[in-house]
Short mmCIF file of C-alpha atoms in Angstrom, two decimals:
data_model
loop_
_atom_site.label_atom_id
_atom_site.label_comp_id
_atom_site.label_asym_id
_atom_site.label_seq_id
_atom_site.Cartn_x
_atom_site.Cartn_y
_atom_site.Cartn_z
CA MET A 1 21.09 13.82 -9.36
CA ALA A 2 23.84 13.26 -6.81
CA VAL A 3 26.03 16.13 -5.69
CA ASP A 4 29.60 15.01 -6.38
CA THR A 5 32.53 16.43 -4.40
CA ARG A 6 36.03 15.70 -5.70
CA ASN A 7 39.48 16.29 -4.27
CA ASP A 8 40.13 19.12 -6.73
CA GLY A 9 37.42 21.16 -5.03
CA VAL A 10 35.08 21.15 -8.01
CA GLN A 11 31.55 19.92 -7.46
CA THR A 12 29.04 18.89 -10.11
CA SER A 13 25.28 18.73 -9.82
CA ASP A 14 23.28 19.85 -12.83
CA GLY A 15 26.39 21.66 -13.95
CA ALA A 16 29.74 22.46 -12.39
CA ARG A 17 29.80 24.42 -9.14
CA LYS A 18 32.66 25.48 -6.95
CA SER A 19 33.07 23.63 -3.66
CA LYS A 20 35.29 24.31 -0.72
CA LEU A 21 37.13 21.58 1.09
CA MET A 22 36.71 21.20 4.81
CA SER A 23 40.11 22.77 5.46
CA THR A 24 39.24 26.02 3.63
CA LYS A 25 36.20 27.32 5.48
CA GLN A 26 34.18 30.22 4.21
CA THR A 27 33.24 33.03 6.57
CA SER A 28 29.54 32.29 6.12
CA PRO A 29 28.78 28.65 5.23
CA LYS A 30 25.48 27.85 3.56
CA GLY A 31 24.34 25.92 6.61
CA ASP A 32 25.54 28.37 9.23
CA HIS A 33 22.04 28.41 10.75
CA ILE A 34 22.51 24.78 11.82
CA ARG A 35 23.65 25.15 15.41
CA ARG A 36 22.27 22.02 17.07
CA VAL A 37 22.33 18.57 15.45
CA GLY A 38 20.73 15.29 16.50
CA ILE A 39 22.11 11.82 15.72
CA VAL A 40 19.96 8.68 15.71
CA PHE A 41 21.26 5.17 15.02
CA SER A 42 18.60 2.61 14.16
CA GLY A 43 18.42 -1.05 13.12
CA GLY A 44 20.93 -3.84 13.64
CA PRO A 45 24.47 -3.18 14.89
CA ALA A 46 27.32 -2.92 12.40
CA PRO A 47 31.10 -2.75 12.84
CA ALA A 48 32.53 0.81 12.74
CA ALA A 49 29.23 2.30 13.94
CA ASN A 50 31.18 4.38 16.45
CA ALA A 51 33.50 5.64 13.72
CA VAL A 52 30.46 7.12 11.97
CA ILE A 53 28.91 8.58 15.13
CA SER A 54 32.08 10.00 16.66
CA THR A 55 33.45 11.53 13.47
CA ALA A 56 30.12 13.15 12.62
CA ALA A 57 29.76 14.53 16.14
CA ILE A 58 33.30 15.84 16.47
CA SER A 59 33.02 17.61 13.09
CA PHE A 60 30.20 19.76 14.48
CA LEU A 61 31.65 20.21 17.97
CA GLU A 62 34.94 21.51 16.60
CA ASP A 63 32.93 24.10 14.67
CA ASP A 64 31.24 25.30 17.89
CA ARG A 65 27.95 23.53 17.15
CA GLN A 66 26.03 21.31 19.55
CA VAL A 67 25.40 17.59 19.00
CA VAL A 68 22.77 15.43 20.68
CA GLY A 69 22.91 11.63 20.46
CA PHE A 70 19.53 9.94 20.95
CA PHE A 71 19.60 6.62 22.79
CA HIS A 72 18.28 3.40 21.25
CA GLY A 73 17.06 4.63 17.90
CA TYR A 74 13.54 6.01 17.75
CA SER A 75 12.35 4.13 20.87
CA SER A 76 11.86 7.23 23.03
CA LEU A 77 11.42 9.73 20.23
CA GLN A 78 8.34 8.04 18.76
CA ASP A 79 6.57 8.16 22.16
CA TYR A 80 7.52 11.74 22.97
CA ASN A 81 4.97 14.02 24.59
CA ALA A 82 5.91 17.42 25.99
CA GLN A 83 3.65 16.97 29.03
CA THR A 84 3.55 13.24 29.77
CA ASN A 85 6.62 11.69 28.17
CA ARG A 86 9.46 14.16 28.04
CA LEU A 87 13.00 13.37 26.95
CA LEU A 88 15.61 13.74 29.67
CA PRO A 89 19.33 14.37 29.21
CA ASP A 90 21.53 11.33 29.92
CA THR A 91 18.39 9.20 30.16
CA HIS A 92 17.03 9.50 26.64
CA TYR A 93 19.82 11.44 24.94
CA ARG A 94 23.34 12.72 25.46
CA ALA A 95 24.56 16.23 24.67
CA PHE A 96 28.00 15.18 23.47
CA THR A 97 31.23 16.68 24.70
CA GLU A 98 34.58 16.25 23.02
CA ARG A 99 35.63 13.94 25.84
CA ASP A 100 32.74 11.55 25.07
CA LEU A 101 34.10 10.93 21.60
CA ARG A 102 37.78 10.23 22.20
CA GLY A 103 39.19 6.94 20.93
CA LEU A 104 35.89 5.60 19.60
CA ARG A 105 36.61 4.97 15.94
CA ASN A 106 37.92 1.43 16.41
CA SER A 107 35.67 0.51 19.33
CA ARG A 108 32.97 -2.15 19.23
CA GLY A 109 29.26 -1.68 19.73
CA ILE A 110 27.25 1.55 19.46
CA ILE A 111 27.86 4.34 21.94
CA ILE A 112 24.23 5.53 21.80
CA GLY A 113 22.68 2.07 21.40
CA THR A 114 20.18 1.03 18.76
CA ALA A 115 16.68 -0.41 18.35
CA ARG A 116 14.25 -1.38 15.60
CA ALA A 117 11.50 1.01 16.73
CA ASN A 118 9.72 2.18 13.58
CA PRO A 119 7.76 5.46 13.83
CA GLY A 120 6.64 5.07 10.20
CA ARG A 121 5.24 1.58 10.62
CA SER A 122 1.68 2.61 9.65
CA ILE A 123 2.73 4.62 6.59
CA GLU A 124 2.03 2.95 3.24
CA THR A 125 1.35 5.87 0.90
CA GLU A 126 2.23 9.55 0.75
CA ALA A 127 -1.32 10.42 1.82
CA ASP A 128 -0.75 8.56 5.10
CA LEU A 129 1.79 11.21 6.12
CA ALA A 130 -1.13 13.59 6.74
CA HIS A 131 -3.27 10.98 8.51
CA PRO A 132 -3.74 11.90 12.20
CA GLU A 133 -3.38 8.31 13.43
CA LYS A 134 -1.04 6.70 10.92
CA ALA A 135 1.47 9.55 11.20
CA ALA A 136 1.10 9.98 14.98
CA ARG A 137 4.51 8.54 15.88
CA LEU A 138 6.26 10.50 13.12
CA ARG A 139 4.57 13.61 14.50
CA ASN A 140 5.92 12.76 17.96
CA VAL A 141 9.43 12.56 16.55
CA TYR A 142 8.93 15.89 14.81
CA HIS A 143 7.74 17.60 18.02
CA ALA A 144 10.65 16.12 19.97
CA MET A 145 13.12 17.61 17.50
CA VAL A 146 11.43 20.99 17.51
CA ASP A 147 11.13 21.17 21.30
CA LEU A 148 14.81 20.23 21.68
CA GLU A 149 15.68 22.91 19.08
CA ILE A 150 17.29 20.43 16.72
CA ASP A 151 18.18 22.10 13.41
CA ALA A 152 19.20 18.92 11.59
CA LEU A 153 18.88 15.18 12.15
CA ILE A 154 21.59 12.73 11.08
CA SER A 155 20.02 9.32 10.53
CA ILE A 156 22.34 6.29 10.55
CA GLY A 157 21.06 2.88 9.53
CA GLY A 158 19.96 0.45 6.86
CA ASP A 159 17.31 0.65 4.19
CA ASP A 160 14.42 0.71 6.68
CA THR A 161 16.06 3.58 8.57
CA LEU A 162 16.51 5.42 5.27
CA LYS A 163 12.79 4.91 4.67
CA THR A 164 12.04 6.48 8.07
CA ALA A 165 14.38 9.40 7.32
CA ASN A 166 12.49 9.99 4.09
CA TYR A 167 9.17 9.89 5.95
CA LEU A 168 10.40 12.62 8.30
CA TYR A 169 11.61 14.67 5.36
CA MET A 170 8.33 14.31 3.45
CA PHE A 171 6.25 14.85 6.60
CA GLN A 172 7.82 18.27 7.03
CA GLN A 173 7.28 19.18 3.38
CA LYS A 174 3.54 19.01 4.06
CA LEU A 175 3.65 21.39 7.03
CA PRO A 176 2.68 25.07 6.68
CA PRO A 177 5.55 27.22 5.36
CA SER A 178 5.82 29.06 8.69
CA SER A 179 6.37 25.82 10.67
CA ARG A 180 9.74 25.19 12.21
CA LYS A 181 11.56 22.41 10.40
CA PHE A 182 14.75 20.41 10.76
CA GLN A 183 16.89 19.10 7.91
CA VAL A 184 17.42 15.37 7.44
CA ILE A 185 20.61 13.65 6.25
CA HIS A 186 21.10 9.89 6.14
CA LEU A 187 24.30 7.83 6.47
CA PRO A 188 24.16 4.25 5.08
CA LYS A 189 25.05 1.50 7.53
CA THR A 190 24.36 -2.20 6.98
CA ILE A 191 26.40 -5.37 6.84
CA ASP A 192 24.05 -6.47 4.03
CA ASN A 193 25.56 -3.96 1.56
CA ASP A 194 22.27 -3.79 -0.36
CA TYR A 195 22.03 -0.02 -0.83
CA LYS A 196 21.65 1.81 -4.07
CA GLY A 197 23.71 4.98 -4.26
CA ILE A 198 26.89 3.61 -2.68
CA ASP A 199 29.32 0.83 -3.59
CA PHE A 200 29.97 -0.50 -0.08
CA THR A 201 28.22 0.19 3.20
CA VAL A 202 29.74 0.56 6.67
CA GLY A 203 30.24 -2.81 8.33
CA PHE A 204 30.15 -4.98 5.24
CA PHE A 205 33.84 -5.84 4.97
CA THR A 206 34.20 -6.60 8.67
CA ALA A 207 31.17 -8.90 8.61
CA VAL A 208 32.48 -10.70 5.53
CA ASP A 209 35.90 -11.10 7.11
CA VAL A 210 34.55 -12.49 10.40
CA MET A 211 32.12 -14.96 8.81
CA ALA A 212 34.55 -16.02 6.07
CA LYS A 213 37.05 -17.06 8.74
CA GLU A 214 34.31 -19.10 10.39
CA VAL A 215 33.56 -20.82 7.08
CA GLN A 216 37.26 -21.62 6.65
CA ASN A 217 37.26 -23.18 10.13
CA LEU A 218 34.20 -25.23 9.25
CA ARG A 219 35.78 -26.40 5.98
CA ALA A 220 38.83 -27.62 7.91
CA ASP A 221 36.50 -29.47 10.27
CA ALA A 222 34.60 -30.93 7.30
CA MET A 223 37.85 -32.07 5.70
CA ALA A 224 38.91 -33.83 8.90
CA THR A 225 35.56 -35.54 9.39
CA GLY A 226 34.55 -36.19 5.78
CA SER A 227 31.35 -34.17 6.24
CA TYR A 228 29.56 -31.04 5.02
CA PHE A 229 28.47 -27.80 6.66
CA ILE A 230 25.46 -25.84 5.45
CA VAL A 231 26.15 -22.27 6.54
CA GLN A 232 23.36 -19.70 6.71
CA THR A 233 24.56 -16.10 6.67
CA MET A 234 22.72 -12.87 7.26
CA GLY A 235 21.52 -11.01 4.19
CA ARG A 236 17.77 -10.58 4.10
CA LYS A 237 17.16 -9.21 0.63
CA ALA A 238 20.33 -9.31 -1.47
CA GLY A 239 23.20 -11.76 -1.71
CA TRP A 240 26.21 -9.47 -1.20
CA LEU A 241 27.01 -10.81 2.25
CA SER A 242 26.58 -14.50 1.42
CA TYR A 243 28.57 -14.09 -1.78
CA GLY A 244 31.35 -12.23 0.01
CA VAL A 245 31.50 -14.85 2.78
CA GLY A 246 31.40 -17.70 0.28
CA ILE A 247 34.13 -16.24 -1.93
CA ALA A 248 36.48 -15.30 0.93
CA GLY A 249 35.63 -18.44 2.93
CA GLU A 250 36.23 -20.76 -0.08
CA ALA A 251 32.76 -22.32 -0.03
CA ASN A 252 31.89 -24.96 -2.60
CA LEU A 253 28.44 -23.57 -3.35
CA ILE A 254 26.79 -20.19 -2.75
CA ILE A 255 23.07 -19.62 -3.12
CA ALA A 256 21.35 -16.29 -2.45
CA THR A 257 17.94 -14.85 -3.27
CA GLU A 258 19.19 -13.74 -6.70
CA ASP A 259 19.89 -17.38 -7.57
CA VAL A 260 16.29 -18.55 -7.21
CA ASP A 261 15.57 -19.18 -10.89
CA ASP A 262 13.50 -21.83 -12.64
CA SER A 263 15.91 -24.57 -11.56
CA ILE A 264 15.28 -24.10 -7.81
CA GLY A 265 12.14 -21.99 -7.91
CA LEU A 266 8.43 -22.46 -8.39
CA ILE A 267 5.60 -20.09 -9.28
CA GLU A 268 3.03 -19.58 -6.54
CA GLU A 269 -0.32 -17.86 -6.98
CA SER A 270 -1.83 -15.84 -4.16
CA THR A 271 -4.68 -13.38 -3.71
CA ASP A 272 -4.13 -10.04 -1.99
CA GLU A 273 -6.61 -8.14 0.22
CA ASN A 274 -8.17 -6.56 -2.86
CA GLY A 275 -8.88 -9.92 -4.48
CA VAL A 276 -6.14 -9.50 -7.09
CA VAL A 277 -4.39 -12.73 -8.05
CA LYS A 278 -0.62 -12.38 -8.29
CA LYS A 279 2.11 -14.80 -9.28
CA GLU A 280 5.43 -14.86 -7.46
CA ARG A 281 8.53 -16.98 -7.77
CA ARG A 282 9.18 -18.87 -4.56
CA LEU A 283 11.96 -21.19 -3.40
CA ASN A 284 11.48 -24.87 -4.19
CA LEU A 285 13.07 -26.42 -1.11
CA ASP A 286 13.20 -29.88 -2.66
CA ALA A 287 15.08 -28.53 -5.67
CA LEU A 288 17.51 -26.69 -3.38
CA VAL A 289 18.19 -29.91 -1.47
CA ASP A 290 18.79 -31.75 -4.75
CA ARG A 291 21.29 -29.04 -5.73
CA VAL A 292 23.22 -29.69 -2.50
CA VAL A 293 23.14 -33.48 -2.94
CA ASN A 294 24.26 -33.12 -6.56
CA LEU A 295 27.24 -31.12 -5.30
CA ILE A 296 28.17 -33.83 -2.78
CA ILE A 297 27.96 -36.65 -5.34
CA THR A 298 29.86 -34.67 -7.98
CA ARG A 299 32.66 -33.90 -5.53
CA GLU A 300 32.85 -37.53 -4.49
CA ARG A 301 33.62 -38.42 -8.09
CA ARG A 302 36.62 -36.10 -7.74
CA ASP A 303 37.54 -37.88 -4.49
CA LYS A 304 36.44 -34.86 -2.42
CA HIS A 305 34.32 -36.08 0.47
CA TYR A 306 33.82 -32.82 2.36
CA GLY A 307 32.70 -29.27 1.72
CA ALA A 308 30.80 -26.15 2.76
CA VAL A 309 27.68 -24.56 1.30
CA VAL A 310 26.70 -20.94 2.01
CA LEU A 311 23.03 -19.95 1.93
CA ALA A 312 21.66 -16.41 2.35
CA GLU A 313 19.09 -16.19 5.15
CA GLY A 314 16.82 -14.22 2.80
CA LEU A 315 16.02 -17.49 1.02
CA SER A 316 13.67 -18.20 3.94
CA GLU A 317 11.46 -15.29 2.88
CA LEU A 318 11.01 -16.99 -0.49
CA LEU A 319 9.61 -20.19 0.98
CA PRO A 320 5.96 -20.83 -0.02
CA GLU A 321 3.59 -18.37 1.67
CA SER A 322 1.81 -21.17 3.51
CA SER A 323 5.06 -21.85 5.40
CA LEU A 324 5.47 -18.22 6.51
CA LYS A 325 2.06 -16.77 7.32
CA ASN A 326 2.10 -17.57 11.06
CA LEU A 327 5.73 -16.71 11.76
CA PRO A 328 6.67 -13.66 13.93
CA ARG A 329 7.67 -10.36 12.34
CA ASP A 330 9.60 -7.31 13.57
CA GLU A 331 8.65 -3.62 13.75
CA HIS A 332 9.27 -3.21 10.02
CA GLY A 333 7.12 -6.21 9.08
CA HIS A 334 10.08 -8.46 8.34
CA LEU A 335 10.17 -12.13 9.25
CA SER A 336 12.44 -13.01 12.17
CA LEU A 337 14.83 -14.95 9.98
CA GLY A 338 17.04 -16.00 12.87
CA ARG A 339 14.17 -18.17 14.09
CA ILE A 340 13.91 -19.95 10.74
CA ASN A 341 16.76 -22.44 10.75
CA LEU A 342 16.98 -22.89 7.01
CA ALA A 343 20.53 -24.28 7.22
CA GLY A 344 19.43 -26.97 9.68
CA THR A 345 16.41 -27.89 7.59
CA VAL A 346 18.43 -28.18 4.39
CA ALA A 347 21.11 -30.23 6.17
CA GLU A 348 18.55 -32.71 7.53
CA MET A 349 16.74 -33.05 4.20
CA ALA A 350 19.99 -33.41 2.27
CA MET A 351 21.17 -36.23 4.52
CA GLU A 352 17.98 -38.16 3.85
CA ARG A 353 18.04 -37.37 0.13
CA TYR A 354 21.69 -38.43 -0.16
CA HIS A 355 20.93 -41.74 1.58
CA ALA A 356 17.93 -42.37 -0.69
CA ARG A 357 19.98 -41.75 -3.82
CA THR A 358 23.22 -43.53 -2.87
CA GLY A 359 22.41 -45.95 -0.07
CA ARG A 360 25.23 -44.36 1.93
CA ARG A 361 25.22 -42.03 4.92
CA LYS A 362 26.76 -38.55 4.94
CA LYS A 363 26.86 -36.14 7.87
CA LEU A 364 25.65 -32.60 7.17
CA THR A 365 25.43 -29.91 9.86
CA GLY A 366 23.55 -26.64 9.66
CA VAL A 367 25.18 -23.53 11.14
CA GLN A 368 23.79 -19.99 11.38
CA LEU A 369 26.26 -17.09 11.21
CA GLY A 370 25.73 -13.36 11.57
CA TYR A 371 25.28 -12.04 15.09
CA GLU A 372 28.92 -12.64 15.99
CA SER A 373 29.98 -10.29 13.17
CA ARG A 374 27.79 -7.26 13.91
CA SER A 375 29.90 -5.86 16.75
CA ALA A 376 33.26 -7.37 15.83
CA PRO A 377 36.38 -5.17 15.85
CA PRO A 378 35.99 -3.09 12.69
CA HIS A 379 38.06 -3.70 9.57
CA ALA A 380 40.34 -0.77 8.67
CA PHE A 381 38.33 -0.04 5.53
CA ASP A 382 35.09 0.19 7.51
CA VAL A 383 36.75 2.62 9.94
CA MET A 384 37.93 4.80 7.05
CA LEU A 385 34.59 4.63 5.23
CA GLY A 386 32.60 5.28 8.40
CA SER A 387 34.80 8.24 9.30
CA GLN A 388 34.41 9.75 5.84
CA LEU A 389 30.62 9.36 5.93
CA GLY A 390 30.56 10.99 9.37
CA ILE A 391 32.46 14.00 8.05
CA GLY A 392 30.19 13.89 5.01
CA ALA A 393 27.21 14.60 7.27
CA TYR A 394 28.89 17.84 8.40
CA ARG A 395 29.76 18.82 4.86
CA ALA A 396 26.30 18.02 3.53
CA LEU A 397 24.63 20.17 6.17
CA VAL A 398 27.06 23.01 6.88
CA GLU A 399 28.85 23.39 3.56
CA GLU A 400 26.01 22.41 1.21
CA ASN A 401 22.89 23.08 3.33
CA LEU A 402 21.28 19.89 2.00
CA ASP A 403 18.01 18.38 3.14
CA GLY A 404 16.65 14.96 2.20
CA TYR A 405 19.99 13.50 1.04
CA MET A 406 22.06 10.39 1.72
CA VAL A 407 25.82 10.77 2.06
CA SER A 408 27.79 8.40 -0.17
CA ALA A 409 31.46 7.71 -0.88
CA GLY A 410 33.19 5.98 -3.76
CA GLY A 411 36.50 5.76 -5.57
CA GLN A 412 39.12 7.18 -3.22
CA LEU A 413 36.37 7.83 -0.66
CA ASP A 414 35.18 10.84 -2.66
CA LEU A 415 31.98 12.21 -1.15
CA THR A 416 28.72 12.48 -3.05
CA TYR A 417 25.22 13.36 -1.86
CA VAL A 418 22.27 11.40 -3.25
CA PRO A 419 18.73 12.79 -2.92
CA PHE A 420 16.20 10.52 -1.21
CA LYS A 421 13.99 10.67 -4.29
CA ASP A 422 16.65 8.74 -6.22
CA LEU A 423 16.62 5.94 -3.63
CA ILE A 424 12.92 5.62 -2.79
CA ASP A 425 10.06 4.17 -4.83
CA PRO A 426 7.65 7.10 -5.27
CA VAL A 427 4.57 4.83 -5.14
CA ASN A 428 5.10 2.57 -2.13
CA LEU A 429 7.78 4.77 -0.47
CA LYS A 430 10.04 1.75 0.05
CA THR A 431 13.78 1.91 -0.51
CA ASP A 432 15.14 0.42 -3.73
CA ILE A 433 17.36 -2.60 -3.10
CA ARG A 434 20.61 -3.23 -4.97
CA TYR A 435 20.83 -6.88 -5.98
CA ILE A 436 23.71 -8.85 -7.45
CA ARG A 437 23.18 -8.78 -11.18
CA HIS A 438 23.33 -12.12 -12.98
CA GLY A 439 26.27 -12.13 -15.34
CA SER A 440 28.05 -9.32 -13.52
CA ASP A 441 31.75 -9.69 -12.84
CA PHE A 442 31.07 -10.29 -9.14
CA PHE A 443 28.52 -12.98 -9.97
CA ARG A 444 30.95 -14.65 -12.40
CA LEU A 445 33.73 -14.52 -9.80
CA ALA A 446 31.62 -16.53 -7.36
CA ARG A 447 30.70 -19.12 -9.99
CA PHE A 448 34.33 -19.45 -11.09
CA LEU A 449 35.72 -19.92 -7.58
CA GLU A 450 33.10 -22.40 -6.38
CA THR A 451 34.84 -25.14 -8.36
CA ARG A 452 38.37 -24.10 -7.39
CA THR A 453 38.47 -24.25 -3.60
CA ASP A 454 40.58 -27.34 -3.05
CA LYS A 455 44.29 -27.95 -3.15
CA ILE A 456 45.41 -30.76 -5.44
CA ALA A 457 46.78 -33.45 -3.13
CA ASP A 458 48.76 -36.63 -3.88
CA TRP A 459 46.63 -38.54 -1.36
CA SER A 460 43.71 -38.07 1.05
CA PRO A 461 41.99 -40.12 3.79
CA GLY A 462 39.01 -40.60 1.44
CA GLY A 463 35.40 -40.84 2.50
CA ARG A 464 34.36 -41.71 6.03
CA SER A 465 31.81 -44.43 6.63
CA GLU A 466 28.84 -43.14 8.62
CA GLY A 467 26.93 -45.63 10.74
#
């Protein structure tokens, strides 16, 4: 159950408990033993990353506690060895000073860098955490923290980084009681906004804003040229980003992974390594192309000869397995979706399908969006949310003495603390993903606005003849 802190100072978790606000410090906080804190940022960049890092760090520094920022995620930590591969100050980490953190909240980029290094890559079950080889890199991280006298680690990142944070937490639970341990707190950061336990994640609104403006620019271009743009946005697993971009960018059609139903899906059978036959719904690319062509023809009947379609990049992962088996994957086993130009493929196929059905030519252009949004100037809401989550790390550790929790914020940025066990599948140890629910108000909003993106005009230049 989440620990819930409200502005009235009353906290509830399995019953009401008194809580102090940050401004009314007790003489002996629960986490007073936490004197040295480490911060690691892992995964893809996100706007307002520095708001999270700087606010978390300054909260501890102002309370006379030390803060260490590790460079480039777990890259150096997972290879740590006290004799052969030591960590050096200002080479592998920075012991922050107050001066380091001034004026960072609205800055771009990530002051300590990031990487996708995955020390838990070999872990598949809880038993693997005790395996000498599979847990070797997690053990290296553990020894690095202990040798640097880190009392608590603040993990900042997406769902894969949360998974790593949980590995480190569980790894330590299996150590002898006399072993030195460090507490683990996670702060949710991802432009994908696919976390359970929090309404909106740091970076989401900025990314939506940046990409929605691009879609609006493309729609203006499409209107001028009588053409269509197929826009592929980031969003590997859930459709929050593509839906947000499509709604704010006034797209004429939005399709995400949640929309792959019987109408644009197919059932594929495959056999796993144990010989078990499983059935999975996959994307029917031909049906998706027909959906796009149907949109074009329908709009032409309304004398609308242009438009924009937004596709979530995660649709690529639902292509038939035969199309994906030889493609490159990252440290977390994910397909490199940026290398799969789904938007370009759909645009090319739709042009041919449109010509076959109508005898006419129509220009469609595929565009991939995402990277330009990850380090854009942060939206004010992301700065506020990131700052609150950063302070939440201090409060979770020093005021509440929590271990194995994610910091969350909702309502009027009220802080809550969600245990890892509520966010992680206990069998496969993967993080639970929050999808857009069919029939939800957000889902219905997208469907409603798809048909209402155009001004009613007395005249228009009509369709353009393509040679």
